Tab-separated table of C-alpha atoms in Angstrom:
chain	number	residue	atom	x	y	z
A	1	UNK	CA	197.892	161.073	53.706
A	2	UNK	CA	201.269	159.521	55.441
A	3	UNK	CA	200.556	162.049	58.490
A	4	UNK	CA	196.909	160.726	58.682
A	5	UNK	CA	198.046	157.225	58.908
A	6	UNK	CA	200.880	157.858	61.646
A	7	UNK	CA	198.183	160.161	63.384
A	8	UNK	CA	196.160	157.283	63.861
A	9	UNK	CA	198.390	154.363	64.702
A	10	UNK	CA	200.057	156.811	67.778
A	11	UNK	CA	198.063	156.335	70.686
A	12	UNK	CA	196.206	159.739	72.691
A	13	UNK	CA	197.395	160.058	76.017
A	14	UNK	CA	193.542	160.411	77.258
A	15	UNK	CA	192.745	157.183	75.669
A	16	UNK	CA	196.532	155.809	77.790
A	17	UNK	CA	194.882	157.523	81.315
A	18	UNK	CA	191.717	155.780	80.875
A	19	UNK	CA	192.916	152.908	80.297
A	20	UNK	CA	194.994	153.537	83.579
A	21	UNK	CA	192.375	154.465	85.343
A	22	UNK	CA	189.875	151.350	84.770
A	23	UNK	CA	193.362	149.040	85.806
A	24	UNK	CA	193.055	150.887	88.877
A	25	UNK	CA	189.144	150.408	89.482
A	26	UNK	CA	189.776	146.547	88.254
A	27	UNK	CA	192.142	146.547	91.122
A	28	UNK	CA	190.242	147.884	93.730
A	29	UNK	CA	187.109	145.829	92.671
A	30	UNK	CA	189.249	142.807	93.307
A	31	UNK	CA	190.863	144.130	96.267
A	32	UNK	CA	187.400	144.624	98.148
A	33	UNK	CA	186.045	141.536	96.455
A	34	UNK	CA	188.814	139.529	98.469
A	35	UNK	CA	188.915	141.612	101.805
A	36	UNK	CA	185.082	140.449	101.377
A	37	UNK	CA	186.080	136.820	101.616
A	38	UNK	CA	188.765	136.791	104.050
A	39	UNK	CA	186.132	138.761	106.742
A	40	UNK	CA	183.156	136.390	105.686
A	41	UNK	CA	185.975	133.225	106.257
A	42	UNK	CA	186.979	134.411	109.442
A	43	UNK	CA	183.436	135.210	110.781
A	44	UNK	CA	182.477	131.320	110.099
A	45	UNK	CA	186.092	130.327	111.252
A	46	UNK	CA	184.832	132.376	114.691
A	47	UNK	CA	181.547	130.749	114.347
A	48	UNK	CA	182.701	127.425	114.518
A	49	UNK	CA	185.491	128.313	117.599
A	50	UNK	CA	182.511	129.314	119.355
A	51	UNK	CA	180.260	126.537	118.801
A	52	UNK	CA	182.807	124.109	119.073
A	53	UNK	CA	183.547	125.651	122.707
A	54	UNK	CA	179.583	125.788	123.705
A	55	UNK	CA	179.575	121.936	122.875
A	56	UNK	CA	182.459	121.254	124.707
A	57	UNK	CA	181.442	122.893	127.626
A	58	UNK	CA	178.306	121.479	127.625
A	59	UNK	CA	179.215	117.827	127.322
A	60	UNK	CA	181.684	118.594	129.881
A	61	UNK	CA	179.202	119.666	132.538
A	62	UNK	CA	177.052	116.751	132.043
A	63	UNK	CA	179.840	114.192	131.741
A	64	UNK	CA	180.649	115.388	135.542
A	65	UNK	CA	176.985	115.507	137.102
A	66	UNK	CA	176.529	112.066	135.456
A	67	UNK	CA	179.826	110.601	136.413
A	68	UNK	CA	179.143	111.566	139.848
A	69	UNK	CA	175.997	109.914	139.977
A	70	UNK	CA	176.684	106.897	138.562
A	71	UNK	CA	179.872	106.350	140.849
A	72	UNK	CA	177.414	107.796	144.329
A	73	UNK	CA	173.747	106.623	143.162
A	74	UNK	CA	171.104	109.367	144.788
A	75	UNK	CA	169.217	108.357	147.188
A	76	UNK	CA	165.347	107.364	145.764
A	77	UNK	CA	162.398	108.010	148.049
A	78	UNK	CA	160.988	104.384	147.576
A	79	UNK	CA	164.150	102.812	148.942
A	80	UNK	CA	163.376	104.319	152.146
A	81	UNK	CA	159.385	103.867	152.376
A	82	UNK	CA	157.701	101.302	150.848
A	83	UNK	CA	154.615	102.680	151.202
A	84	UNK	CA	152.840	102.897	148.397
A	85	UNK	CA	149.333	104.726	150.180
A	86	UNK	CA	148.590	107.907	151.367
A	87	UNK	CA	150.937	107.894	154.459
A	88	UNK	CA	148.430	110.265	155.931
A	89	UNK	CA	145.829	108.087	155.820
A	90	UNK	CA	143.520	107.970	158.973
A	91	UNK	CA	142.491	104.340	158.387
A	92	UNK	CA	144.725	101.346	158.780
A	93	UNK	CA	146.332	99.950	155.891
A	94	UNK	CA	146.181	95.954	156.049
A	95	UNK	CA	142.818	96.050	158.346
A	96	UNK	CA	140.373	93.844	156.988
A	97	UNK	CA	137.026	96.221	158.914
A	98	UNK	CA	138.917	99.865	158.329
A	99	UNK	CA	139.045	100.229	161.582
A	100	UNK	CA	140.419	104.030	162.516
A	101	UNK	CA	143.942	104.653	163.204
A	102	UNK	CA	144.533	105.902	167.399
A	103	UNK	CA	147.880	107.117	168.671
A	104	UNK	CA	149.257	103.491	170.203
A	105	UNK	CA	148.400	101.932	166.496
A	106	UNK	CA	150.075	104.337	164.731
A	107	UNK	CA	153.073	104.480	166.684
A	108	UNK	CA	153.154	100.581	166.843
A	109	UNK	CA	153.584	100.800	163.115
A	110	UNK	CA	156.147	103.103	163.019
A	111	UNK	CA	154.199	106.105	162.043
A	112	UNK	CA	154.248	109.142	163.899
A	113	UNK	CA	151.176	110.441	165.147
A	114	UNK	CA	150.228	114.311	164.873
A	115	UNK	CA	147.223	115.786	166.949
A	116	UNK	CA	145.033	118.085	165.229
A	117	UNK	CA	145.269	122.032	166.907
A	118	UNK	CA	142.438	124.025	168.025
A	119	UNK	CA	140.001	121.190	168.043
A	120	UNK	CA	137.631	121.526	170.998
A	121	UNK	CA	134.199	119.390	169.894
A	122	UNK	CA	134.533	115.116	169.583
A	123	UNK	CA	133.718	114.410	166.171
A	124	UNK	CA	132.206	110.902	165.056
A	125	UNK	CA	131.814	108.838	161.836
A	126	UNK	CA	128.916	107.280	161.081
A	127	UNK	CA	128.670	104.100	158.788
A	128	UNK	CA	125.455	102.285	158.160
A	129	UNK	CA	126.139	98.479	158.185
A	130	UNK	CA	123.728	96.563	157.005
A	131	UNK	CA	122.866	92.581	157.442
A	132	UNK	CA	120.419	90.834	154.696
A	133	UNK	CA	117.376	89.023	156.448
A	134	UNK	CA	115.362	85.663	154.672
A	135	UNK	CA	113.922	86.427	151.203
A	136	UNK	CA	110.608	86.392	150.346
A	137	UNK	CA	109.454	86.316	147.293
A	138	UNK	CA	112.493	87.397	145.677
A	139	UNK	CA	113.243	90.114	147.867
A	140	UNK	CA	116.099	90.732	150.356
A	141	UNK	CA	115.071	92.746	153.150
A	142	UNK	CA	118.146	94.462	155.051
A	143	UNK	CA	118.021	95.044	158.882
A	144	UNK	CA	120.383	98.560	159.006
A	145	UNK	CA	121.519	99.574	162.581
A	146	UNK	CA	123.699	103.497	162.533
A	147	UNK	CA	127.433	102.415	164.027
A	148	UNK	CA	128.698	105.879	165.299
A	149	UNK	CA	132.380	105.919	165.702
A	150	UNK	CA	134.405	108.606	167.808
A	151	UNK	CA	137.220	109.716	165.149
A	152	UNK	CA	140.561	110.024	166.576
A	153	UNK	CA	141.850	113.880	167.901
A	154	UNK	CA	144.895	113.485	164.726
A	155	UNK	CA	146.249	111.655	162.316
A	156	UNK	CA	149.186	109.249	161.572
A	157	UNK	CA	151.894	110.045	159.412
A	158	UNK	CA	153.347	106.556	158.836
A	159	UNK	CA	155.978	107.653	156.711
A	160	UNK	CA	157.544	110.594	158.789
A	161	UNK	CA	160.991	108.678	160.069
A	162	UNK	CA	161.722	106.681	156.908
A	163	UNK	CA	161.175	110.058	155.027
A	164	UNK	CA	163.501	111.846	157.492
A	165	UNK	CA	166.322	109.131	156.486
A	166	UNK	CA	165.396	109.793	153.120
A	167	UNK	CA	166.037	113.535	153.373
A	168	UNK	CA	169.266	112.409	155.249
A	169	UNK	CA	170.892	110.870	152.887
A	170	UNK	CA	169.572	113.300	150.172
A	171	UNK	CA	171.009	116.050	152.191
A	172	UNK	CA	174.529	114.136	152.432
A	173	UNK	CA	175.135	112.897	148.928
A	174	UNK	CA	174.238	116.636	147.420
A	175	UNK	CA	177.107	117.942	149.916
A	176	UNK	CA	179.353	115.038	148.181
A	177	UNK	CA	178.288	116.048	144.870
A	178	UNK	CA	178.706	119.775	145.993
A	179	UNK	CA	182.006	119.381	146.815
A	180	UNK	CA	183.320	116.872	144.131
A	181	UNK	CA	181.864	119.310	141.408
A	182	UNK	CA	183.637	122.153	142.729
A	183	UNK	CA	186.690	120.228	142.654
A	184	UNK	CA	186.571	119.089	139.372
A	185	UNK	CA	185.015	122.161	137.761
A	186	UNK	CA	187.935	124.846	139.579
A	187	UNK	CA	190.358	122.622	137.906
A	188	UNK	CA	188.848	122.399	134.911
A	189	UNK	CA	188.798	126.332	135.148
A	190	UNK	CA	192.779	126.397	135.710
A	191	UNK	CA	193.557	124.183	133.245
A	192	UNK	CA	191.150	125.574	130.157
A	193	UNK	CA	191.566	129.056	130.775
A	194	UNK	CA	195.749	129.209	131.643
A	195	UNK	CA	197.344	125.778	130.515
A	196	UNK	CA	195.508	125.096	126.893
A	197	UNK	CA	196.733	127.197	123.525
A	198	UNK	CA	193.909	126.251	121.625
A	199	UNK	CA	190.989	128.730	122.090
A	200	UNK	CA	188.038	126.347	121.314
A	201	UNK	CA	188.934	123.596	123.176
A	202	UNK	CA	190.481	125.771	125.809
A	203	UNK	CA	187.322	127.934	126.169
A	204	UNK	CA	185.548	124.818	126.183
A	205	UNK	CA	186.927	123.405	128.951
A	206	UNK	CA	186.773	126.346	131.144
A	207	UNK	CA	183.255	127.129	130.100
A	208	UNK	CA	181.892	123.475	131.438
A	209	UNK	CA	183.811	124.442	134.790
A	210	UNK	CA	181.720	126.604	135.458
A	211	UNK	CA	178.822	124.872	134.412
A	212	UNK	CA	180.092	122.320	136.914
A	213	UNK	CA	180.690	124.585	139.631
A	214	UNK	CA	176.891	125.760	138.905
A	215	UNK	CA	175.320	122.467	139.028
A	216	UNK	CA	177.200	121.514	142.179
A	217	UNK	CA	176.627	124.599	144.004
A	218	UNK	CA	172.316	124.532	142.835
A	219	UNK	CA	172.502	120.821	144.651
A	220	UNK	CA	173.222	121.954	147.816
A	221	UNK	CA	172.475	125.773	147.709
A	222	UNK	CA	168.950	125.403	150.000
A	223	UNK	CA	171.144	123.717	152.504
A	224	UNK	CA	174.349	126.031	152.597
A	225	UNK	CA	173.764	128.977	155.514
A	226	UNK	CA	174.296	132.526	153.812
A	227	UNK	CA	177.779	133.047	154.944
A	228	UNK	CA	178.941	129.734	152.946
A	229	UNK	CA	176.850	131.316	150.277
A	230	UNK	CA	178.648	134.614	150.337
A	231	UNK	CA	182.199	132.704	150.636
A	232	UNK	CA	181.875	130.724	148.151
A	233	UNK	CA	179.981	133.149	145.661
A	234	UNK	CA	183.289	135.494	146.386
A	235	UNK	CA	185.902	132.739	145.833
A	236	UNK	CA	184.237	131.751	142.590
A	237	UNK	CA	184.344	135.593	141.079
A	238	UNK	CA	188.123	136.219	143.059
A	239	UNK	CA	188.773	132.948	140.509
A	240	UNK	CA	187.436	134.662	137.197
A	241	UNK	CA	188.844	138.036	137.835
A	242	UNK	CA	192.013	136.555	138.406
A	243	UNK	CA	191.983	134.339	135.238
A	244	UNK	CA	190.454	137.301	133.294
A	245	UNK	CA	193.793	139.367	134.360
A	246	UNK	CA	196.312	136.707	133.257
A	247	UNK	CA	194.299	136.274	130.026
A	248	UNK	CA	194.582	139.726	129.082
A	249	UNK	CA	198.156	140.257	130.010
A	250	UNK	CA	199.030	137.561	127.884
């Protein structure tokens, strides 16, 4: 009866390995449980480095093109013609009768004055115009006469040398905003992708030089000739490479 009792107060040594062996399993469970965590908390810490650089670059890139053209306004086409008509009209503008634009009016008003090509036969207008005799009896009777009118061999583009200025001075402040963009945006390059520690605001900052350098170079890009194109295309990338190599090596 004694050994029975002491039997059964000593312990097996399966029941000791099981035990063991569920301490272990407990262990693991929590070990994955917390690996779990740390990836899913540095996935949203990534996340947020990311979006954080997006905004900054973005805010960047417009805080240049709008700095730029609030301290150079851009040129608006109505500050250089008034004109609020067709400007290819063929009849004059302030003429009481509509009378047809010739050559001599239209350049006396500043337009310029484009003949028509290929046109071999006169062409006329024809306007009925129409004078109201005595009533009788309530009724008007009209006396109608045909006026045939010769119509001019062109046309008169009144606006043509106010919109030239126009496209002047549109021509010259996207070069200025070319070139002050690229400025701003290479530095902005240097200094977010070699001089700042922190990656978000870092990346940020270099991101939105580009951006800059973008916007600056799509202002002006119709008028650059293709070698300027090329050159500039090939500094830009010489730039990145370069920066990608010192990144790396650090």
């Amino acid at each position: 009866m004694h050994d029975g009792i002491f039997k059964s107060t000593i312990p097996s040594s399966k029941s000791r390995e099981d035990r063991s062996g569920d301490g272990d399993n407990t262990c693991k469970r929590i070990s994955l449980n917390r690996r779990r965590w740390i990836n899913v908390a540095m996935a949203f810490s990534k996340t947020k480095t990311v979006l954080l650089a997006i905004a900054i670059a973005i805010i960047l890139s417009l805080f240049v093109g709008y700095s730029i053209n609030t301290l150079f306004h851009e040129p608006k086409y109505e500050d250089f013609c008034n004109s609020t008509e067709d400007p290819l009209r063929m009849e004059k503008p302030a003429s009481s009768d509509h009378s047809l634009v010739t050559q001599a009016s239209c350049e006396e008003d500043g337009g310029k004055w484009n003949a028509y090509r290929g046109q071999v036969e006169e062409q006329y207008m024809e306007k009925y115009v129409c004078d109201p005799e005595a009533a009788e009896s309530g009724k008007v009777t009209l006396n109608c006469i045909i006026n045939t009118t010769a119509l001019p061999r062109g046309y008169c583009d009144f606006d043509y040398y106010c919109r030239e200025d126009f496209e002047s001075a549109q021509e010259s402040h996207g070069r200025l905003v070319f070139i002050l963009s690229g400025i701003v945006g290479l530095i902005a390059i240097v200094i977010g992708g070699l001089i700042l520690r922190v990656e978000a605001v870092g990346s940020g900052i270099m991101g939105g030089g580009i951006l800059a350098v973008i916007y600056g170079t799509l202002r002006y890009w119709g008028n650059l000739p293709d070698y300027a194109r090329v050159i500039i295309l090939g500094i830009v990338l010489a730039v990145l490479i370069w920066m990608g190599y010192r990144k790396l090596q650090k």
